[in-house]
Coordinates of C-alpha atoms in Angstrom, one line a residue:
M1169 CA 36.9 -22.8 -9.7
N1170 CA 33.8 -21.7 -10.4
W1171 CA 32.6 -21.2 -6.7
G1172 CA 29.3 -20.4 -7.6
R1173 CA 28.5 -24.1 -9.1
A1174 CA 30.7 -26.0 -6.4
K1175 CA 27.8 -23.9 -4.1
S1176 CA 25.3 -25.5 -5.8
I1177 CA 26.8 -28.9 -6.2
L1178 CA 27.2 -28.8 -2.6
I1179 CA 24.2 -27.8 -1.3
V1180 CA 22.6 -30.7 -3.8
L1181 CA 24.8 -33.6 -2.2
F1182 CA 23.9 -31.9 1.2
L1183 CA 20.2 -32.5 0.4
I1184 CA 20.4 -36.1 -1.2
T1185 CA 22.4 -36.5 1.6
D1186 CA 19.8 -35.5 4.3
V1187 CA 16.9 -37.3 2.3
F1188 CA 18.7 -40.6 2.3
L1189 CA 18.9 -40.2 6.1
S1190 CA 15.3 -39.3 6.4
F1191 CA 14.3 -42.1 4.3
V1192 CA 16.6 -44.8 6.4
L1193 CA 15.3 -43.2 9.7
V1194 CA 11.4 -43.6 8.2
Q1195 CA 12.5 -46.9 7.4
G1196 CA 13.9 -48.0 10.6
R1197 CA 11.0 -46.7 12.9
Q1198 CA 8.2 -48.5 10.4
A1199 CA 10.2 -51.8 11.3
Q1200 CA 10.3 -50.9 15.5
N1201 CA 6.9 -50.1 14.8
S1202 CA 5.5 -52.6 13.0
L1203 CA 5.7 -56.6 11.9
S1204 CA 7.4 -57.2 8.6
K1205 CA 5.5 -59.2 5.8
E1206 CA 7.8 -62.2 6.3
A1207 CA 7.4 -62.6 10.1
I1208 CA 3.8 -62.8 9.4
S1209 CA 4.0 -65.2 6.6
A1210 CA 6.6 -67.5 9.1
T1211 CA 4.0 -67.5 11.8
V1212 CA 1.4 -68.3 9.6
R1213 CA 3.5 -71.3 8.1
V1214 CA 4.4 -71.9 11.6
L1215 CA 0.9 -72.2 13.4
N1216 CA -0.6 -74.0 10.4
N1217 CA 1.5 -76.8 10.0
H1218 CA 0.3 -77.4 14.3
E1219 CA -3.0 -77.6 13.6
I1220 CA -3.3 -74.0 14.3
Y1221 CA -5.1 -72.2 11.9
V1222 CA -5.2 -68.8 11.1
T1223 CA -4.3 -66.4 8.4
E1224 CA -2.2 -63.4 7.7
D1225 CA -4.4 -60.8 7.9
V1226 CA -6.0 -61.7 11.4
I1227 CA -2.2 -60.8 12.2
P1228 CA -2.2 -57.2 13.2
R1229 CA 1.3 -55.4 11.6
T1230 CA 1.7 -52.5 14.4
R1231 CA 3.3 -53.1 17.2
T1232 CA 1.7 -51.8 19.8
A1233 CA 3.4 -49.4 23.0
N1234 CA 4.5 -50.9 26.4
R1235 CA 2.4 -48.7 28.7
H1236 CA 2.4 -48.6 32.5
V1237 CA -1.2 -48.2 33.3
V1238 CA -2.5 -47.3 36.9
L1239 CA -6.4 -47.5 37.2
Q1240 CA -8.6 -45.6 40.0
N1241 CA -11.4 -47.1 41.7
F1242 CA -14.1 -45.7 41.2
F1243 CA -15.9 -46.1 44.0
A1244 CA -12.8 -46.3 46.3
S1245 CA -15.1 -43.4 48.1
P1246 CA -18.1 -44.6 48.3
E1247 CA -19.6 -40.7 49.1
E1248 CA -18.0 -39.2 46.0
A1249 CA -19.1 -41.6 43.7
A1250 CA -22.7 -40.8 45.4
V1251 CA -22.0 -36.9 44.7
I1252 CA -21.2 -37.9 41.3
M1253 CA -23.8 -40.2 40.1
L1254 CA -26.6 -38.7 42.5
G1255 CA -26.2 -35.5 43.4
T1256 CA -28.0 -34.4 46.3
Y1257 CA -29.0 -38.0 48.2
T1258 CA -29.9 -39.4 51.6
V1259 CA -27.7 -41.8 53.6
L1260 CA -29.5 -45.2 53.9
E1261 CA -26.7 -47.1 54.8
A1262 CA -22.5 -46.3 55.4
N1263 CA -20.7 -49.4 57.6
E1264 CA -17.4 -48.8 57.4
E1265 CA -16.4 -52.4 58.7
V1266 CA -18.3 -54.4 56.3
H1267 CA -17.5 -51.8 53.7
A1268 CA -21.4 -51.4 52.5
Y1269 CA -23.4 -48.3 51.7
Q1270 CA -26.6 -47.5 50.6
Y1271 CA -27.5 -43.7 49.0
K1272 CA -30.6 -42.7 47.6
N1273 CA -32.9 -39.6 46.2
E1274 CA -35.9 -39.3 43.8
E1275 CA -34.5 -40.4 41.0
A1276 CA -32.4 -43.9 41.9
L1277 CA -30.7 -45.7 44.7
L1278 CA -27.3 -46.6 44.7
Q1279 CA -25.2 -49.7 46.6
I1280 CA -21.6 -49.8 46.8
T1281 CA -20.4 -53.2 48.4
D1282 CA -16.7 -54.8 48.3
A1283 CA -18.0 -57.4 45.5
G1284 CA -19.4 -54.2 43.3
F1285 CA -22.2 -51.5 42.7
N1286 CA -25.5 -51.2 41.8
Y1287 CA -26.9 -48.3 40.5
L1288 CA -31.5 -48.5 40.5
C1289 CA -33.4 -46.3 38.9
S1290 CA -36.2 -46.1 40.9
R1291 CA -39.2 -45.0 38.2
E1292 CA -41.2 -47.9 36.1
H1293 CA -39.8 -50.2 32.9
V1294 CA -41.2 -48.7 29.9
P1295 CA -39.5 -51.2 27.3
Y1296 CA -39.7 -50.6 23.8
K1297 CA -42.5 -52.3 21.9
L1298 CA -40.6 -55.3 19.6
E1299 CA -41.6 -53.0 15.7
K1300 CA -39.9 -50.1 17.7
E1301 CA -37.2 -51.0 18.9
P1302 CA -33.9 -49.2 17.7
S1303 CA -30.6 -50.3 16.0
N1304 CA -27.8 -51.4 19.1
K1305 CA -25.9 -48.2 17.3
D1306 CA -28.7 -45.7 18.3
M1307 CA -29.4 -47.2 21.8
W1308 CA -25.7 -47.4 22.8
D1309 CA -25.7 -43.7 21.4
K1310 CA -28.4 -43.1 23.9
V1311 CA -27.0 -44.5 26.6
S1312 CA -23.6 -43.7 26.8
S1313 CA -24.4 -39.8 26.8
Q1314 CA -27.0 -40.9 30.1
L1315 CA -23.4 -42.7 31.6
E1316 CA -21.5 -39.6 30.7
E1317 CA -24.1 -37.5 32.9
L1318 CA -23.4 -40.6 35.8
G1319 CA -19.6 -39.8 35.5
F1320 CA -18.3 -42.5 33.2
K1321 CA -16.7 -40.3 30.2
R1322 CA -18.1 -41.8 26.8
E1323 CA -14.5 -41.4 25.4
E1324 CA -13.7 -43.8 28.5
T1325 CA -16.2 -46.7 27.9
A1326 CA -16.7 -49.7 25.1
V1327 CA -20.1 -52.0 24.9
E1328 CA -20.1 -55.4 24.6
N1329 CA -22.9 -58.5 24.0
E1330 CA -25.8 -55.9 22.8
R1331 CA -29.0 -58.1 23.3
W1332 CA -32.7 -57.3 23.5
E1333 CA -34.8 -59.2 25.9
Q1334 CA -38.4 -58.8 26.2
G1335 CA -38.4 -54.7 24.8
L1336 CA -35.4 -54.0 26.9
Y1337 CA -31.6 -53.2 26.3
H1338 CA -29.0 -55.3 28.0
A1339 CA -25.0 -54.7 27.5
D1340 CA -22.0 -54.8 28.7
V1341 CA -19.9 -51.6 29.5
V1342 CA -16.2 -52.1 29.4
P1343 CA -13.6 -49.3 30.1
V1344 CA -11.1 -48.2 27.6
F1345 CA -8.1 -46.5 27.6
E1346 CA -6.3 -45.1 24.1
D1347 CA -9.0 -47.1 22.3
M1348 CA -7.8 -50.3 24.1
K1349 CA -10.0 -52.5 26.6
L1350 CA -9.5 -52.9 29.7
Y1351 CA -10.6 -56.5 30.3
G1352 CA -11.9 -58.0 33.7
I1353 CA -13.6 -55.2 34.2
S1354 CA -17.3 -54.4 33.0
M1355 CA -21.0 -52.9 34.2
K1356 CA -23.8 -54.7 33.4
L1357 CA -26.4 -52.3 32.0
I1358 CA -30.0 -52.1 31.4
A1359 CA -32.3 -49.6 29.7
D1360 CA -35.7 -49.0 28.5
S1361 CA -36.9 -46.7 26.2
H1362 CA -36.8 -44.0 28.3
G1363 CA -33.2 -44.9 29.3
I1364 CA -31.2 -46.4 31.3
L1365 CA -32.8 -48.5 34.4
S1366 CA -29.9 -50.5 36.1
L1367 CA -25.9 -50.5 36.2
E1368 CA -24.3 -53.1 38.3
G1369 CA -20.8 -54.7 38.0
A1370 CA -17.3 -52.8 39.1
W1371 CA -15.7 -49.9 37.6
F1372 CA -12.3 -48.3 36.9
H1373 CA -10.6 -45.1 35.6
E1374 CA -7.2 -43.9 34.5
A1375 CA -5.3 -42.5 37.2
E1376 CA -1.8 -42.5 35.8
A1377 CA -0.4 -43.8 32.5
E1378 CA 3.2 -43.5 31.2
K1379 CA 5.5 -45.1 28.7
S1380 CA 8.1 -48.1 29.3
D1381 CA 11.0 -47.7 27.5
E1382 CA 11.0 -51.6 27.5
A1383 CA 9.7 -53.1 24.5
L1384 CA 6.4 -55.9 24.8
L1385 CA 7.3 -59.1 23.5
D1386 CA 6.6 -60.1 20.0
L1387 CA 3.0 -60.8 18.8
T1388 CA 4.9 -63.5 16.7
A1389 CA 6.9 -65.2 19.2
V1390 CA 3.9 -65.4 21.7
L1391 CA 1.6 -67.1 18.5
T1392 CA 4.5 -69.6 17.6
A1393 CA 4.8 -70.5 21.5
M1394 CA 1.0 -71.5 21.4
I1395 CA 2.1 -74.8 19.3
Y1396 CA 3.5 -76.4 22.6
R1397 CA 0.3 -76.3 24.1
D1398 CA -2.3 -79.0 24.2
D1399 CA -5.3 -76.9 24.0
C1400 CA -4.8 -75.5 21.5
R1401 CA -4.6 -77.9 19.0
N1402 CA -7.0 -77.4 16.1
L1403 CA -7.9 -74.2 17.3
R1404 CA -9.2 -71.3 14.7
I1405 CA -8.1 -67.8 15.3
A1406 CA -10.3 -65.0 14.4
S1407 CA -9.4 -62.0 15.7
I1408 CA -6.3 -61.1 17.8
D1409 CA -6.2 -57.0 20.0
T1410 CA -4.4 -55.9 22.2
G1411 CA -5.5 -54.9 25.3
F1412 CA -5.4 -54.4 29.4
Y1413 CA -5.9 -57.2 31.4
I1414 CA -7.2 -57.0 35.3
A1415 CA -7.6 -60.4 37.7
G1416 CA -11.0 -60.5 39.2
D1417 CA -9.2 -60.8 42.6
Y1418 CA -8.0 -57.4 42.5
L1419 CA -11.6 -55.6 41.5
T1420 CA -11.8 -54.5 45.3
S1421 CA -9.0 -52.8 45.7
R1422 CA -8.5 -48.6 45.9
A1423 CA -6.0 -49.1 42.3
I1424 CA -4.9 -51.5 40.2
T1425 CA -2.2 -52.0 37.9
A1426 CA -3.0 -53.2 34.4
I1427 CA -1.4 -56.1 32.4
P1428 CA -0.8 -55.1 28.7
V1429 CA -2.1 -58.7 26.8
Y1430 CA -2.6 -60.0 23.6
V1431 CA -5.9 -61.1 22.6
I1432 CA -6.9 -64.5 20.9
H1433 CA -10.3 -65.2 20.3
D1434 CA -11.2 -68.2 18.6
T1435 CA -14.3 -69.3 15.9
D1436 CA -16.1 -70.6 19.2
D1437 CA -16.2 -67.5 20.7
G1438 CA -13.3 -68.5 23.1
V1439 CA -11.5 -65.7 24.0
M1440 CA -7.0 -66.3 25.2
F1441 CA -5.1 -63.7 26.8
F1442 CA -1.3 -63.8 26.9
D1443 CA 0.2 -61.3 28.9
A1444 CA 2.6 -58.9 26.4
R1445 CA 5.3 -58.5 28.4
A1446 CA 6.2 -62.3 29.4
G1447 CA 4.1 -64.5 27.2
Q1448 CA 2.5 -66.5 29.9
L1449 CA -1.4 -67.7 29.6
L1450 CA -3.1 -65.3 32.1
A1451 CA -6.4 -66.8 31.5
R1452 CA -8.9 -68.2 29.2
R1453 CA -12.5 -67.9 28.7

């Protein structure tokens, strides 16, 4: 027997086996991390047959990892928040019993209560002239840089509901975690040609995050369960996102745990938030 030839054949067989096992592993991971085209098609048929209208391209194929995310209230320590946002300041009010705080410097006033916070610039407003209003993108680039100077990291913020009123830019700023929005938390922003005029609302940032071994409920299961809801008749689904949700009752807490959700937007600008672990409807707006 030619040992050299036999050795070459064995090496080739090992390589073929390795390639096959790698292919099987990749296919298995893809199946684990994404929905099949068949599952999506079947879900669309079921929904459309029950007067819930959606197209296959609207349903995201990629499965989202189950994350345990704990968020810290940015204003849990009013003094620390004042240092971050104002630098040096004068204390106008610090009432621990009713949780009411006011700090001021030459540039702005910061008010913190149980209801949230309010940041007001002391300078006069300088609105844009109508013909000189920048694009929303350019304006967001400008104010997001200023937000970062106030302690709100650019990579942890996203913008919604941008609009112009009398030369002033209005928008809602929401936190994001790994490119997913944290619904239920926001601050209203107003800016003029010089930048931020005011901020108002609540804000939390990531304190701790870890991946759970328990998989999220399949999106297809959540969608098909909608056929049993009378309030979903004649619903037309425009888009579906994954994100996190925080109920308004918890916005006064020092720390909260965000719930992973499937966010379903309809063509009438309605939004439904479904718990991605248990499947129940958490909120609708």
